[in-house]
PDB file of C-alpha atoms in Angstrom:
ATOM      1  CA  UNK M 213       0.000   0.000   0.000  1.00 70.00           C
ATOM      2  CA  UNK M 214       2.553   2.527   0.633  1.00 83.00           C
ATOM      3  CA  UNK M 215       4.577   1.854  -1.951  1.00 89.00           C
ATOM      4  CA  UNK M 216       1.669   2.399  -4.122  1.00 91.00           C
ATOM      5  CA  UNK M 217       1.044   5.556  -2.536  1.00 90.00           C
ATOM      6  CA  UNK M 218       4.435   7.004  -3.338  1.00 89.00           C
ATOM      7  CA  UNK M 219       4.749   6.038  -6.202  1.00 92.00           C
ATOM      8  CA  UNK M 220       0.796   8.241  -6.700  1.00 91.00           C
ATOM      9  CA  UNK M 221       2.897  11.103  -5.080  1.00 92.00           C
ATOM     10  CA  UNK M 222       4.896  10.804  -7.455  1.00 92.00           C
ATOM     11  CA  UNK M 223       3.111  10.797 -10.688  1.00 94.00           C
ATOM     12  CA  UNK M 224       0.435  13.504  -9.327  1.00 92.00           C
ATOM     13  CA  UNK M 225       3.662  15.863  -8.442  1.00 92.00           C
ATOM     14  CA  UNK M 226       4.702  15.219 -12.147  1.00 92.00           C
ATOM     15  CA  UNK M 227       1.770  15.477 -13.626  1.00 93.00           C
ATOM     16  CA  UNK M 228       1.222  19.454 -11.629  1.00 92.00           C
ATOM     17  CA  UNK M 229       4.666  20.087 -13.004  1.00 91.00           C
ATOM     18  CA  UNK M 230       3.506  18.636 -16.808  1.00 93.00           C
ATOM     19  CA  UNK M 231      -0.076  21.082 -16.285  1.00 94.00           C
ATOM     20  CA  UNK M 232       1.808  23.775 -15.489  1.00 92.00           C
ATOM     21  CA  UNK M 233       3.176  24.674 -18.657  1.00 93.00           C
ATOM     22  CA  UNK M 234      -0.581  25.611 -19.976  1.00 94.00           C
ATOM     23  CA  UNK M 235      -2.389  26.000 -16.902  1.00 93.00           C
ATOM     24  CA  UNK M 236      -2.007  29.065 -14.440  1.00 93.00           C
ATOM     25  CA  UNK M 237      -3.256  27.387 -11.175  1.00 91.00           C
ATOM     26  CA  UNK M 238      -0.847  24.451 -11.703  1.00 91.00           C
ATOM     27  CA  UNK M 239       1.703  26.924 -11.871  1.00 93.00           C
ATOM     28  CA  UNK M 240       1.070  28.433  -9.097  1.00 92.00           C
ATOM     29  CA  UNK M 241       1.259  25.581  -7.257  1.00 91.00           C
ATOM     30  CA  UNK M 242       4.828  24.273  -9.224  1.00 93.00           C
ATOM     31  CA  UNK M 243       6.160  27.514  -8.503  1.00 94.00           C
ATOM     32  CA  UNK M 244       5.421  28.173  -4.795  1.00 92.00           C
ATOM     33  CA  UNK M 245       7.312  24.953  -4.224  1.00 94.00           C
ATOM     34  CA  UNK M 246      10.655  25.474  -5.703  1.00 95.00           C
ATOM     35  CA  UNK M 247      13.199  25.774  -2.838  1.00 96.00           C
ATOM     36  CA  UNK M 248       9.944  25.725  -0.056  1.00 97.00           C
ATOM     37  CA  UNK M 249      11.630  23.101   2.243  1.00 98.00           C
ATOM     38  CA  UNK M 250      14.785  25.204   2.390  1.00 98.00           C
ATOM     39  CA  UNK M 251      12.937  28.782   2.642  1.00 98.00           C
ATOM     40  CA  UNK M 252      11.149  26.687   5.200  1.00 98.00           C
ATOM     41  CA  UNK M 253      14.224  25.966   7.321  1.00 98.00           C
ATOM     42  CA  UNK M 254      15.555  28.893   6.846  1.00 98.00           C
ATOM     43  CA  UNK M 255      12.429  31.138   8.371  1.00 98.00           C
ATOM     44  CA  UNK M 256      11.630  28.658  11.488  1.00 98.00           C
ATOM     45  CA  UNK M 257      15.293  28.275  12.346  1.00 97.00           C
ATOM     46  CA  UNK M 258      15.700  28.925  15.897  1.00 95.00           C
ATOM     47  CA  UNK M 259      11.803  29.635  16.471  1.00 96.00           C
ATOM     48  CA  UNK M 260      11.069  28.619  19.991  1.00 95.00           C
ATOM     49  CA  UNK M 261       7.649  27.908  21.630  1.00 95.00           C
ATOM     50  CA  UNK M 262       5.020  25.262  21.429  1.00 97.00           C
ATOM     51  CA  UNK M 263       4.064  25.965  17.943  1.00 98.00           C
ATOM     52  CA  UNK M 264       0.510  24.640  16.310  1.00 98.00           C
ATOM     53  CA  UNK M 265       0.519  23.231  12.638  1.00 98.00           C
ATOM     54  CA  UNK M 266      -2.803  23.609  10.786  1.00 98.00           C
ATOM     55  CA  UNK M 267      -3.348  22.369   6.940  1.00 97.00           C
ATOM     56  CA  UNK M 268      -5.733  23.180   5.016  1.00 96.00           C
ATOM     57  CA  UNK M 269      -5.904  22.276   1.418  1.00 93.00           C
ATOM     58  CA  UNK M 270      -7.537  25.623   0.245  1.00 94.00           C
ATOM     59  CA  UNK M 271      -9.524  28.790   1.095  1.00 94.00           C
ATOM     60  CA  UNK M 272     -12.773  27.073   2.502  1.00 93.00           C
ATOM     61  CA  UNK M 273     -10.935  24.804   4.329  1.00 95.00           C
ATOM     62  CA  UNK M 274      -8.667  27.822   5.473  1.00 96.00           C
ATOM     63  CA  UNK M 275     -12.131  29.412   6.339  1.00 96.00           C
ATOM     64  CA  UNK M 276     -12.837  26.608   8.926  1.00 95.00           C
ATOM     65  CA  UNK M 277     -10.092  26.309  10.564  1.00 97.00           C
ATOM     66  CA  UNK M 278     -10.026  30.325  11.311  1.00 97.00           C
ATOM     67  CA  UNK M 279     -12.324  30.182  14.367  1.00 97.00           C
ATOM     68  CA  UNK M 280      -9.812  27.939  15.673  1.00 97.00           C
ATOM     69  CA  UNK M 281      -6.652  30.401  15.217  1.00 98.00           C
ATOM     70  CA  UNK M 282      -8.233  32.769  16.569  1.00 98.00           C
ATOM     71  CA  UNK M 283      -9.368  31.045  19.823  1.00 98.00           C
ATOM     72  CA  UNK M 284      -5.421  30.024  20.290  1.00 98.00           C
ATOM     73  CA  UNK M 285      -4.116  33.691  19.083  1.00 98.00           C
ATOM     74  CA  UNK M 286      -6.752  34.650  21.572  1.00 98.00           C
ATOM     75  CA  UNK M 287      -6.265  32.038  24.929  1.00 98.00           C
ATOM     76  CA  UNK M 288      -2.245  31.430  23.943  1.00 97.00           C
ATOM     77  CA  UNK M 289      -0.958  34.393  22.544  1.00 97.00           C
ATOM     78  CA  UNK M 290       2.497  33.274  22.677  1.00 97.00           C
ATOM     79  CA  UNK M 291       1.786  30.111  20.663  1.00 98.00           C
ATOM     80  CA  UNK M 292       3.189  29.782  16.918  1.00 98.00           C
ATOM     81  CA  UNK M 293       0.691  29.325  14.456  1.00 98.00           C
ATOM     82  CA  UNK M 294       2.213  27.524  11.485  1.00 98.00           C
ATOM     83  CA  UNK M 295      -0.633  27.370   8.370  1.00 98.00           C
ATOM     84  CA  UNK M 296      -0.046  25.220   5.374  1.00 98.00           C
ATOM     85  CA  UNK M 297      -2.223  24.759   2.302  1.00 97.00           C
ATOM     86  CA  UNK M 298      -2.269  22.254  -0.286  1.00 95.00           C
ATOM     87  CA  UNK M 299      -3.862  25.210  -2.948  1.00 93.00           C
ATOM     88  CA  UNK M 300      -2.469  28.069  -4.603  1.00 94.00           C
ATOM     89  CA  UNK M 301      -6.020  29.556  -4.041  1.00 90.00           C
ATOM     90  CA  UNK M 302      -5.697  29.320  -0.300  1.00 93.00           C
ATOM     91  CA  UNK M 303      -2.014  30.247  -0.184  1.00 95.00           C
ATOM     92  CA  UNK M 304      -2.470  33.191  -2.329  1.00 94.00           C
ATOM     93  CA  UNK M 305      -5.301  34.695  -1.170  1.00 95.00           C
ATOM     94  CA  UNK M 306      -4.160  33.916   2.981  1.00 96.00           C
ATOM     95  CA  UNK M 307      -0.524  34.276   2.687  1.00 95.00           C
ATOM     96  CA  UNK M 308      -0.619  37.389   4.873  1.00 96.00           C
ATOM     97  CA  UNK M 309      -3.373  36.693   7.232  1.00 97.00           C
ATOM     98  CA  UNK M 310      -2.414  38.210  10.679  1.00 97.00           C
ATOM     99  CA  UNK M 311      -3.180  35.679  12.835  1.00 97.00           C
ATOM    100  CA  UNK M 312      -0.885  33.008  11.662  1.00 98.00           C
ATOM    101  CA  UNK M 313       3.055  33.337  12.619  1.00 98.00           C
ATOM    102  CA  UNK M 314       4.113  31.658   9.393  1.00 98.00           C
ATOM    103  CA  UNK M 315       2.506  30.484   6.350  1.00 98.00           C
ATOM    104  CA  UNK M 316       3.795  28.051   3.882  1.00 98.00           C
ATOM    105  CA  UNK M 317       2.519  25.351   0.521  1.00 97.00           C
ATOM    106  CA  UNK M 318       2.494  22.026   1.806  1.00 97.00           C
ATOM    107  CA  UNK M 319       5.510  20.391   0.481  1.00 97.00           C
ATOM    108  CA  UNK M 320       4.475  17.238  -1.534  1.00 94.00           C
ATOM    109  CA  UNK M 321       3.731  14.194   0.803  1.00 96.00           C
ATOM    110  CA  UNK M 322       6.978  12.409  -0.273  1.00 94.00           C
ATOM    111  CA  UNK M 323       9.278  10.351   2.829  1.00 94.00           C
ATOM    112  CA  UNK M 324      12.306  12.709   2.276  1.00 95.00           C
ATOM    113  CA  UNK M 325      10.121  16.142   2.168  1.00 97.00           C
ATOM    114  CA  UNK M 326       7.764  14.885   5.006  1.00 98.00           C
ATOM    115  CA  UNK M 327      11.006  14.244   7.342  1.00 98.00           C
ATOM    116  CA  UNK M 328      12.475  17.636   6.455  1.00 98.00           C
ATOM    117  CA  UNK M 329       9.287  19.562   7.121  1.00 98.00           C
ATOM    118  CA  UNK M 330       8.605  18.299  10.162  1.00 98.00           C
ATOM    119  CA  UNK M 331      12.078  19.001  11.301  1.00 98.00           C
ATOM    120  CA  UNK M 332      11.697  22.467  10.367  1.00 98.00           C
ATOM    121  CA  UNK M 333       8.853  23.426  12.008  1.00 98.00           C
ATOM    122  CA  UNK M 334       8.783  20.980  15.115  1.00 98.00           C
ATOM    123  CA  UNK M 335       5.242  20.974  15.809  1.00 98.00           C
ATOM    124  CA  UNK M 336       3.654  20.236  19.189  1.00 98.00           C
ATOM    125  CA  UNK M 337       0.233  19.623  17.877  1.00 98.00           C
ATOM    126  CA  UNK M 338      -1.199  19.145  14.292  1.00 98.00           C
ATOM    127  CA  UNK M 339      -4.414  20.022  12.793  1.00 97.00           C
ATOM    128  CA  UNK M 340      -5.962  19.018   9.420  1.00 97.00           C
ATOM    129  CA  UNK M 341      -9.172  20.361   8.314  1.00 96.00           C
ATOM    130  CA  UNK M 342     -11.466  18.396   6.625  1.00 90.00           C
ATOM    131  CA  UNK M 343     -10.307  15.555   4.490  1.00 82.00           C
ATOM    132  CA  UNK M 344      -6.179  15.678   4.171  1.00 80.00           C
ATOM    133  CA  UNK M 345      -5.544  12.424   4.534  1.00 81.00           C
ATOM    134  CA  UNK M 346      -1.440  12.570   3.675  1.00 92.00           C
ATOM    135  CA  UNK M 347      -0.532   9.380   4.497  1.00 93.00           C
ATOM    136  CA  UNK M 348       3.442   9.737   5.061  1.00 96.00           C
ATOM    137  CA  UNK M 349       3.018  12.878   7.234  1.00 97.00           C
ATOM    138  CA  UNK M 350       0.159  11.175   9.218  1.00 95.00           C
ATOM    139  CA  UNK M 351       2.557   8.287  10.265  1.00 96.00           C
ATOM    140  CA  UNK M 352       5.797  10.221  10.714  1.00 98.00           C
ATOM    141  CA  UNK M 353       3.553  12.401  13.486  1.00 98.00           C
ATOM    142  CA  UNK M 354       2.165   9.254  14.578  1.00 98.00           C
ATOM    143  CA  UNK M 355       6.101   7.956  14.896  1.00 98.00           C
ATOM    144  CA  UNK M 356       6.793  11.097  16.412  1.00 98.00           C
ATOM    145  CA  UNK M 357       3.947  10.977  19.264  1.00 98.00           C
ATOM    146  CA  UNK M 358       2.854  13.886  17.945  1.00 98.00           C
ATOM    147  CA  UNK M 359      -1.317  14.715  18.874  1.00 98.00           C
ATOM    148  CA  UNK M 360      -2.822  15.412  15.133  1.00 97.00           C
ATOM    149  CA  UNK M 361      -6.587  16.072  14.852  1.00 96.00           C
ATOM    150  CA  UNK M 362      -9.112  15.957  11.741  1.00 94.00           C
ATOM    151  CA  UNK M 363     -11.457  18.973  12.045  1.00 94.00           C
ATOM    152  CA  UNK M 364     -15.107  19.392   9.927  1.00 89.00           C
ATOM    153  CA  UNK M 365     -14.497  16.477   8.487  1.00 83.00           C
ATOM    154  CA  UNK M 366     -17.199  14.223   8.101  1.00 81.00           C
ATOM    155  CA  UNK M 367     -17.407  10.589   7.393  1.00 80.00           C
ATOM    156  CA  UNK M 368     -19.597   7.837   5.381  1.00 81.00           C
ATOM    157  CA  UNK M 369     -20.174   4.680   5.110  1.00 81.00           C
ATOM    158  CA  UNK M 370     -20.533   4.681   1.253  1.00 81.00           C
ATOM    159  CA  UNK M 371     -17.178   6.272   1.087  1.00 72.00           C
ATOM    160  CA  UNK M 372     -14.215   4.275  -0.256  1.00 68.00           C
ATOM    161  CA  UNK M 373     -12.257   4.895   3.467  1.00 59.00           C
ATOM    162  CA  UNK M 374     -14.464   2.529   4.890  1.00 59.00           C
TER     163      UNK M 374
END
């Protein structure tokens, strides 16, 4: 099974870098990933605190999960807010929104990014919002002991997860 996912990463990261050549948003999303995992290193080196990582793939998702940055920016000022999103039309439109600390693309769910990432940013708690299931970063926080939490999401039984 994971094998099979990788190799999915793989091709889907390939085929965004194939679509971008004629298609803007796929662009977008090529783009905002050259050199991320280093610019990402490079901007939480030596950031201290318990820090919060929230993903969400794009704006709506971004939209749910603001009530919740708020309520920590309100109750924990001191805590870093680290927002990641999966979409160029979250990223682009919330790349500046006040209430997060630091806000980054999601680097592709690949081993060897996933490790990296998670290095860089040391999160004490992770939150997805609705239906990011990223298989490699979900078990690396797992291995790490690291709490992670699905928010709005909301399950089926006639989905293909069950």
């Amino acid at each position: 099974m994971g094998l099979l996912y990788n190799i999915g990463i793989d091709i889907y990261t390939c085929g965004i870098k194939i679509a971008a050549c004629c298609n803007h948003k796929a662009r977008l999303w090529r783009d905002g990933r050259k050199g991320l995992l280093r610019h990402i290193e490079e901007r939480m080196a030596g950031v201290a605190g318990c820090k919060v990582w929230i993903h969400a793939a794009s704006l709506g998702e971004f939209e749910q999960a603001r009530p919740i940055i708020e309520r920590i920016k309100s109750e924990m000022p001191e805590m870093v807010v680290v927002v990641t999103f999966f979409s160029p039309s979250g990223y682009e439109i919330r790349k500046n929104y006040p209430l997060a600390d630091y806000v980054f693309y999601l680097p592709s769910d690949s081993q060897g990014n996933v490790t990296r990432f998670l290095d860089a940013i040391r999160p004490d708690v992770a939150i997805f919002i609705k239906y990011e299931f990223w298989l490699n970063y979900l078990n690396e926080l797992r291995r790490r002991a690291i709490p992670t939490y699905l928010v709005s999401a909301i399950f089926r039984h006639s989905q293909v997860h069950f």
